[in-house]
C-alpha cells in the first residue's frame, strides 16, 4: 500500500530524502515494471521505465482522489462541470510530481535504479487536445480548481489524434498526425461501465400532455459514449479532480447479417462512423461552415456530459428541481452551446417539467465564456443541417427564440432590426442557428476574458443582447497556473524566489512583491541574471540541436510564440526584422544590440496566408543567419512543432515578449502572462490583457506602441489604406519592396507578392499603419538593453507584480461571482497587495 503521508510534504532543495519513503518508491516502480509492464529491469526500455514510474505515481494520486471524492459527496457539495472541446494539457509527469511534493523522492529512487528522471519526462507525449489559448486555459483552470479544492469535472472528447504535428520542410509547414496514444496513456482510467447512448436524426412525435409540450424523439442513429478519466491533482496534492473524456463507439460494432453475407468491411461500417466522432480535434481557426462531423462532436460530448451530471444529481438528490444548487455548468466558448437545448429536452421531455420551470433551472445552471470577437469566428449552423441531425433540439431552439423575441418586441415594440439582431436564427444568408446568441439567452452569466474584451463584448457583438438582459455580462480576466509556468518550467527562478520571498510564495503569489525591495540590488540582480542566462543556454542548446543554428545566450532573446494568424501580426515582427537587417547592412560598424528573434507556432492547415508567413520567416532567416556582414548580431529562428513542452523551454529563456496583435482583436492572451511572470519585458499593443499587465507592472516596465482599438475602428471606417503610411516611412517602403521583389526568395521571386500586396493596399491588420511606432519601440528596447541594471530591474519588477495573473485568482472569481461554490480561503494577502496595484 502506498503511504499517503508522502503527499503534501514539499521538501526544500537540498533536504535529505527519507530512507523509508525512498525504499517504498523504488519498490513501487519495480513492481509496476514487472506486473503492469511485464518486464524486468534488465530488459526495460526508457519508455517502460517512464510507464512504470507514471503508474506508481498515479497510484498515489488515485488514493487521494478517492478520499476527496467521497468527502465531497458525503458533504453534498456543489460541483462545477467545465465543458470544453479542448484541453491543451501537455505533459502531466513533472506537473503531478511537483504538485504531490514527490519530485525529490522519485528523483532519488530513479537515480538509485540507474535511470534519469529528466530522460523519463521526455518519453511522455504532449496531450495536445486543443488548438491554443482556449484549450490551454481549460488546462490551467482544471489545475486551479483542484488547488482551490473545488469539486469539479472537466468534460471533453478523447481525440485519437490531437493537434497535428508540424514539420518544417524547405521552410514550409507540413502537417502530420499526432499519434499521442500509440504507446499507451498511463494517466487515464478507462471506465467501460460508464456509457451513455447519444442519438442523432430521426423524427419527433408530439404528445398532448396537458399543455406541457412534451415530445418523443425517435432517433435514426445511436452512438455510445464511454468515459476515460484522468486525475488532475492540485497544488500540494490536497485535492484531485477528474478530467472525463468521452470516446465514441457503435452500440452495434459488428453487423452479423452483413458479415455473414461476406461483406466483412461493410459489417463494421457503423463502428467506423461512430468512431469518426472522436477521431480528431478540429482546428479552431477555420470557418465552421457545413462541417457536419463537428456538430456531431459537439452534441456527442454535450449529451454524454449532461446525462452523466444529471444521473449524479439524481442519485444524490432524487429530483432535478435543485439542479442549479448542486451543479454549475461552464460552457467554454459556444462549442457546448447545445447544452441549453439539451438540458431543456432532458427536463421537459424526459422528466416532465413545465417549460417555464425547466427554463429557470437551465438558465440558473449554465454560464458561458466568450473567447473571441472576430465575426468570422462566431459559430453558426445551417438550420437544414440542424434539422437533419437534431430535429427535437431545433424545435426547442425555435420555442426559446419565440419567447425571447416576444421579450424583445415588448421592450422595443416594432423594432425589426433589434429583433433580427438578437434572434437565435440568422436570416441573412440562408437560415442559420447562432450558437453565441443561444448561449447568451440560456445562461445566467456571460463572461469575457479580459477587461477590455468584456467591454467590447457589450459594445459590439452582444450590444443588443446586453440591453435585453442587463447584468449578465461580467469580466473574468484570464490567468495561468504558476505551478506549471513558474515552478515546473523555471525551477532555478523558483528557487531564487523561495529564498527571497520565503516558502509561502509557493502558496501565495502576492508574496512575489517582496522582490520589489531587491529590484535594484546589485548582488540580487546578478543572481537573477544568472538564472536567465542558464535558461537561455538551455534554449540555445535546443536551437542548435533542432535547427543547427548557433545563437549566443548573451544576445537579447526576442520571442513570439503563438498560433500564426494575421491578427497576431507575426508579419509585423518579421517586417521589422527585415528593416533591422537592412539597417545593419547599411552600417555594419555600428554598435548593434545582438538579437535572436525566436518564432514558433502552428498555422491552420487550410490557412494559406498564415503558412506563407511561416515560409517568409524561414526564408528571411536563411539569408540573415548566413550573411557574414551581419556577423551574428541578428539571428532568426523558427522552432517547429510549437506545443506546451516547447513553451516550457522557451518562456523561461525570453528577454522580450512580443504581444503585438492589432488592437481590439486579441481577447486576452495568456502567453503574455507566462512570459512576464518569467521576467520577459513585453513589447505590445493596448490589447486584451496587455492593458491589465501594464496596469500591474507599471507603464515604465513595458513597451506599449501602436494604434488603440478605437483608432483601428475609426481607420477602418474611413477606409484608409497603407499608401500614406508607406509614403511617410522610407524604412517600411524599403522592407516591403524587398519582400515584393523577391529579395528573400530568389528561387521564386513572386512567392511573397501576395504579402507585399496586402501590406501596400488594404492593410486590414494595420501592419503598415503600426510599423513606425513598432520600429521606434524596438529601438527603445535596444537602448534599454544597453543599460543592464535598468533592464534587470524592470525584468524583476515584472515578476514581482504578476500575482494578479494567477489562474487561482481567476477561478476564485468564477467561484464567487458565477458558480456560487465555496473555495479554500485565500492566503492572507501581504500589506501592499491590499493597497492595490503596483505603482510606476
Ligand atoms: C477562431 C477563429 C475562427 C475563424 C477564423 C479566425 C479565428 C481566429 C481565432 C479563433 C479562436 C477563437 C477561440 C480562442 O482560442 N480564443 C482565445 O482564447 C484565449 C483564452 O481565453 C485568449 O487568451 C485568446 O486571446 C483568444 O484568442
mmCIF file of N, CA, C and O and ligand atoms in Angstrom, residues 86 131-138 283-288 332-333 335 369-378 449 453 478 565 567-568 607 665-673 688 765, ligand 1:
data_model
loop_
_atom_site.group_PDB
_atom_site.id
_atom_site.type_symbol
_atom_site.label_atom_id
_atom_site.label_comp_id
_atom_site.label_asym_id
_atom_site.label_seq_id
_atom_site.Cartn_x
_atom_site.Cartn_y
_atom_site.Cartn_z
ATOM 1 N N UNK A 86 -11.802 21.430 -25.877
ATOM 2 C CA UNK A 86 -10.343 21.442 -25.911
ATOM 3 C C UNK A 86 -9.741 21.437 -24.501
ATOM 4 O O UNK A 86 -10.195 22.190 -23.630
ATOM 5 N N UNK A 131 -6.197 23.669 -29.505
ATOM 6 C CA UNK A 131 -5.538 24.443 -30.555
ATOM 7 C C UNK A 131 -4.575 25.484 -30.008
ATOM 8 O O UNK A 131 -3.547 25.756 -30.603
ATOM 9 N N UNK A 132 -4.956 26.114 -28.908
ATOM 10 C CA UNK A 132 -4.154 27.237 -28.431
ATOM 11 C C UNK A 132 -4.723 27.754 -27.122
ATOM 12 O O UNK A 132 -5.027 26.958 -26.224
ATOM 13 N N UNK A 133 -4.905 29.074 -27.062
ATOM 14 C CA UNK A 133 -5.262 29.737 -25.801
ATOM 15 C C UNK A 133 -6.472 29.168 -25.080
ATOM 16 O O UNK A 133 -6.428 28.946 -23.867
ATOM 17 N N UNK A 134 -7.529 28.917 -25.835
ATOM 18 C CA UNK A 134 -8.770 28.454 -25.206
ATOM 19 C C UNK A 134 -8.573 27.097 -24.519
ATOM 20 O O UNK A 134 -9.036 26.872 -23.403
ATOM 21 N N UNK A 135 -7.850 26.208 -25.193
ATOM 22 C CA UNK A 135 -7.621 24.869 -24.648
ATOM 23 C C UNK A 135 -6.628 24.883 -23.498
ATOM 24 O O UNK A 135 -6.770 24.151 -22.509
ATOM 25 N N UNK A 136 -5.606 25.740 -23.610
ATOM 26 C CA UNK A 136 -4.621 25.818 -22.534
ATOM 27 C C UNK A 136 -5.267 26.438 -21.282
ATOM 28 O O UNK A 136 -4.966 26.047 -20.161
ATOM 29 N N UNK A 137 -6.154 27.396 -21.489
ATOM 30 C CA UNK A 137 -6.862 27.998 -20.355
ATOM 31 C C UNK A 137 -7.641 26.925 -19.601
ATOM 32 O O UNK A 137 -7.635 26.887 -18.359
ATOM 33 N N UNK A 138 -8.300 26.032 -20.345
ATOM 34 C CA UNK A 138 -9.081 24.956 -19.713
ATOM 35 C C UNK A 138 -8.161 24.084 -18.858
ATOM 36 O O UNK A 138 -8.530 23.654 -17.756
ATOM 37 N N UNK A 283 -9.465 22.066 -36.141
ATOM 38 C CA UNK A 283 -8.737 23.337 -35.993
ATOM 39 C C UNK A 283 -9.732 24.435 -35.665
ATOM 40 O O UNK A 283 -10.850 24.424 -36.183
ATOM 41 N N UNK A 284 -9.377 25.362 -34.763
ATOM 42 C CA UNK A 284 -10.368 26.374 -34.352
ATOM 43 C C UNK A 284 -10.318 27.620 -35.207
ATOM 44 O O UNK A 284 -11.158 28.485 -35.081
ATOM 45 N N UNK A 285 -9.308 27.718 -36.060
ATOM 46 C CA UNK A 285 -9.266 28.965 -36.827
ATOM 47 C C UNK A 285 -9.597 28.747 -38.289
ATOM 48 O O UNK A 285 -9.060 29.385 -39.173
ATOM 49 N N UNK A 286 -10.494 27.831 -38.521
ATOM 50 C CA UNK A 286 -11.077 27.695 -39.847
ATOM 51 C C UNK A 286 -12.550 28.015 -39.700
ATOM 52 O O UNK A 286 -13.146 27.771 -38.667
ATOM 53 N N UNK A 287 -13.147 28.477 -40.782
ATOM 54 C CA UNK A 287 -14.566 28.790 -40.679
ATOM 55 C C UNK A 287 -15.363 27.492 -40.528
ATOM 56 O O UNK A 287 -15.081 26.507 -41.191
ATOM 57 N N UNK A 288 -16.335 27.479 -39.622
ATOM 58 C CA UNK A 288 -17.013 26.206 -39.312
ATOM 59 C C UNK A 288 -18.042 25.773 -40.343
ATOM 60 O O UNK A 288 -18.691 24.765 -40.155
ATOM 61 N N UNK A 332 -17.269 26.399 -22.232
ATOM 62 C CA UNK A 332 -16.047 27.031 -22.709
ATOM 63 C C UNK A 332 -16.224 27.374 -24.180
ATOM 64 O O UNK A 332 -16.058 26.536 -25.050
ATOM 65 N N UNK A 333 -16.607 28.613 -24.437
ATOM 66 C CA UNK A 333 -16.971 29.096 -25.761
ATOM 67 C C UNK A 333 -18.321 28.501 -26.190
ATOM 68 O O UNK A 333 -19.011 27.885 -25.374
ATOM 69 N N UNK A 335 -18.908 26.117 -28.302
ATOM 70 C CA UNK A 335 -18.893 24.715 -28.761
ATOM 71 C C UNK A 335 -19.855 23.828 -27.972
ATOM 72 O O UNK A 335 -20.431 22.913 -28.560
ATOM 73 N N UNK A 369 -18.522 31.325 -21.419
ATOM 74 C CA UNK A 369 -17.352 32.189 -21.613
ATOM 75 C C UNK A 369 -17.149 32.442 -23.095
ATOM 76 O O UNK A 369 -17.091 31.499 -23.887
ATOM 77 N N UNK A 370 -17.040 33.709 -23.454
ATOM 78 C CA UNK A 370 -16.739 34.065 -24.848
ATOM 79 C C UNK A 370 -15.232 34.321 -24.984
ATOM 80 O O UNK A 370 -14.635 34.975 -24.137
ATOM 81 N N UNK A 371 -14.623 33.782 -26.049
ATOM 82 C CA UNK A 371 -13.169 33.898 -26.204
ATOM 83 C C UNK A 371 -12.725 34.661 -27.435
ATOM 84 O O UNK A 371 -11.520 34.724 -27.698
ATOM 85 N N UNK A 372 -13.646 35.146 -28.222
ATOM 86 C CA UNK A 372 -13.205 35.923 -29.383
ATOM 87 C C UNK A 372 -14.347 36.785 -29.893
ATOM 88 O O UNK A 372 -15.519 36.415 -29.773
ATOM 89 N N UNK A 373 -13.981 37.942 -30.450
ATOM 90 C CA UNK A 373 -14.983 38.822 -31.030
ATOM 91 C C UNK A 373 -14.933 38.767 -32.550
ATOM 92 O O UNK A 373 -15.763 39.374 -33.212
ATOM 93 N N UNK A 374 -13.947 38.057 -33.103
ATOM 94 C CA UNK A 374 -13.818 38.023 -34.559
ATOM 95 C C UNK A 374 -15.111 37.491 -35.168
ATOM 96 O O UNK A 374 -15.532 36.386 -34.842
ATOM 97 N N UNK A 375 -15.739 38.296 -36.037
ATOM 98 C CA UNK A 375 -17.048 37.880 -36.563
ATOM 99 C C UNK A 375 -16.975 36.518 -37.271
ATOM 100 O O UNK A 375 -17.886 35.710 -37.151
ATOM 101 N N UNK A 376 -15.874 36.275 -37.960
ATOM 102 C CA UNK A 376 -15.766 35.002 -38.701
ATOM 103 C C UNK A 376 -15.629 33.813 -37.759
ATOM 104 O O UNK A 376 -15.762 32.661 -38.162
ATOM 105 N N UNK A 377 -15.354 34.101 -36.469
ATOM 106 C CA UNK A 377 -15.169 33.001 -35.519
ATOM 107 C C UNK A 377 -16.457 32.671 -34.768
ATOM 108 O O UNK A 377 -16.502 31.701 -34.032
ATOM 109 N N UNK A 378 -17.497 33.495 -34.936
ATOM 110 C CA UNK A 378 -18.731 33.235 -34.175
ATOM 111 C C UNK A 378 -19.504 32.104 -34.856
ATOM 112 O O UNK A 378 -19.902 32.190 -36.009
ATOM 113 N N UNK A 449 -12.862 37.580 -21.274
ATOM 114 C CA UNK A 449 -11.649 37.040 -20.674
ATOM 115 C C UNK A 449 -10.575 38.090 -20.369
ATOM 116 O O UNK A 449 -9.471 37.744 -19.961
ATOM 117 N N UNK A 453 -11.815 43.141 -23.374
ATOM 118 C CA UNK A 453 -12.653 42.229 -24.154
ATOM 119 C C UNK A 453 -14.096 42.246 -23.639
ATOM 120 O O UNK A 453 -15.045 42.300 -24.436
ATOM 121 N N UNK A 478 -8.406 36.332 -17.642
ATOM 122 C CA UNK A 478 -7.705 35.039 -17.650
ATOM 123 C C UNK A 478 -6.530 35.016 -16.674
ATOM 124 O O UNK A 478 -6.053 36.067 -16.213
ATOM 125 N N UNK A 565 -1.404 33.810 -37.002
ATOM 126 C CA UNK A 565 -2.637 34.413 -37.502
ATOM 127 C C UNK A 565 -2.352 35.853 -37.890
ATOM 128 O O UNK A 565 -1.538 36.511 -37.260
ATOM 129 N N UNK A 567 -4.022 38.470 -37.409
ATOM 130 C CA UNK A 567 -4.285 39.489 -36.383
ATOM 131 C C UNK A 567 -3.211 39.498 -35.295
ATOM 132 O O UNK A 567 -3.013 40.489 -34.604
ATOM 133 N N UNK A 568 -2.486 38.389 -35.141
ATOM 134 C CA UNK A 568 -1.420 38.344 -34.134
ATOM 135 C C UNK A 568 -0.133 39.000 -34.661
ATOM 136 O O UNK A 568 0.804 39.247 -33.921
ATOM 137 N N UNK A 607 -5.074 27.481 -43.869
ATOM 138 C CA UNK A 607 -4.893 28.940 -43.821
ATOM 139 C C UNK A 607 -3.643 29.292 -44.643
ATOM 140 O O UNK A 607 -2.537 29.361 -44.122
ATOM 141 N N UNK A 665 -8.336 43.009 -31.199
ATOM 142 C CA UNK A 665 -8.558 41.685 -31.802
ATOM 143 C C UNK A 665 -8.158 40.497 -30.925
ATOM 144 O O UNK A 665 -8.674 39.402 -31.105
ATOM 145 N N UNK A 666 -7.235 40.674 -29.990
ATOM 146 C CA UNK A 666 -6.843 39.559 -29.109
ATOM 147 C C UNK A 666 -7.692 39.648 -27.851
ATOM 148 O O UNK A 666 -7.580 40.621 -27.093
ATOM 149 N N UNK A 667 -8.518 38.628 -27.627
ATOM 150 C CA UNK A 667 -9.449 38.716 -26.498
ATOM 151 C C UNK A 667 -8.697 38.947 -25.184
ATOM 152 O O UNK A 667 -9.051 39.811 -24.396
ATOM 153 N N UNK A 668 -7.667 38.143 -24.949
ATOM 154 C CA UNK A 668 -6.890 38.315 -23.721
ATOM 155 C C UNK A 668 -5.418 38.037 -23.986
ATOM 156 O O UNK A 668 -4.556 38.889 -23.829
ATOM 157 N N UNK A 669 -5.135 36.801 -24.407
ATOM 158 C CA UNK A 669 -3.763 36.326 -24.428
ATOM 159 C C UNK A 669 -3.466 35.740 -23.058
ATOM 160 O O UNK A 669 -3.997 36.214 -22.027
ATOM 161 N N UNK A 670 -2.671 34.689 -23.026
ATOM 162 C CA UNK A 670 -2.195 34.129 -21.760
ATOM 163 C C UNK A 670 -0.692 33.904 -21.833
ATOM 164 O O UNK A 670 -0.011 33.904 -20.803
ATOM 165 N N UNK A 671 -0.171 33.766 -23.054
ATOM 166 C CA UNK A 671 1.282 33.687 -23.244
ATOM 167 C C UNK A 671 1.927 34.964 -22.712
ATOM 168 O O UNK A 671 3.011 34.930 -22.108
ATOM 169 N N UNK A 672 1.256 36.090 -22.915
ATOM 170 C CA UNK A 672 1.767 37.369 -22.407
ATOM 171 C C UNK A 672 2.020 37.291 -20.893
ATOM 172 O O UNK A 672 3.014 37.799 -20.385
ATOM 173 N N UNK A 673 1.110 36.590 -20.171
ATOM 174 C CA UNK A 673 1.265 36.466 -18.709
ATOM 175 C C UNK A 673 2.422 35.531 -18.359
ATOM 176 O O UNK A 673 3.204 35.805 -17.445
ATOM 177 N N UNK A 688 -6.317 43.249 -25.301
ATOM 178 C CA UNK A 688 -6.542 42.127 -24.391
ATOM 179 C C UNK A 688 -5.976 42.395 -23.008
ATOM 180 O O UNK A 688 -6.085 43.498 -22.457
ATOM 181 N N UNK A 765 -4.985 44.486 -41.152
ATOM 182 C CA UNK A 765 -4.489 44.261 -39.787
ATOM 183 C C UNK A 765 -3.549 45.369 -39.309
ATOM 184 O O UNK A 765 -2.918 45.251 -38.266
HETATM 185 C C1 LIG B 1 -11.134 31.269 -34.198
HETATM 186 C C2 LIG B 1 -11.175 31.717 -35.495
HETATM 187 C C3 LIG B 1 -12.178 31.147 -36.406
HETATM 188 C C4 LIG B 1 -12.282 31.799 -37.761
HETATM 189 C C5 LIG B 1 -11.032 32.433 -38.256
HETATM 190 C C6 LIG B 1 -10.277 33.231 -37.275
HETATM 191 C C7 LIG B 1 -10.252 32.674 -35.897
HETATM 192 C C8 LIG B 1 -9.296 33.111 -35.000
HETATM 193 C C9 LIG B 1 -9.250 32.631 -33.719
HETATM 194 C C10 LIG B 1 -10.178 31.726 -33.308
HETATM 195 C C11 LIG B 1 -10.056 31.207 -31.906
HETATM 196 C C12 LIG B 1 -11.172 31.535 -31.032
HETATM 197 C C13 LIG B 1 -11.096 30.928 -29.676
HETATM 198 C C14 LIG B 1 -9.800 31.157 -28.932
HETATM 199 O O1 LIG B 1 -8.950 30.309 -28.892
HETATM 200 N N1 LIG B 1 -9.676 32.305 -28.292
HETATM 201 C C15 LIG B 1 -8.534 32.607 -27.453
HETATM 202 O O2 LIG B 1 -8.900 32.337 -26.101
HETATM 203 C C16 LIG B 1 -7.860 32.609 -25.174
HETATM 204 C C17 LIG B 1 -8.331 32.170 -23.818
HETATM 205 O O3 LIG B 1 -9.386 32.962 -23.401
HETATM 206 C C18 LIG B 1 -7.477 34.075 -25.221
HETATM 207 O O4 LIG B 1 -6.409 34.298 -24.339
HETATM 208 C C19 LIG B 1 -7.082 34.471 -26.639
HETATM 209 O O5 LIG B 1 -6.853 35.867 -26.708
HETATM 210 C C20 LIG B 1 -8.181 34.077 -27.618
HETATM 211 O O6 LIG B 1 -7.772 34.306 -28.960
#
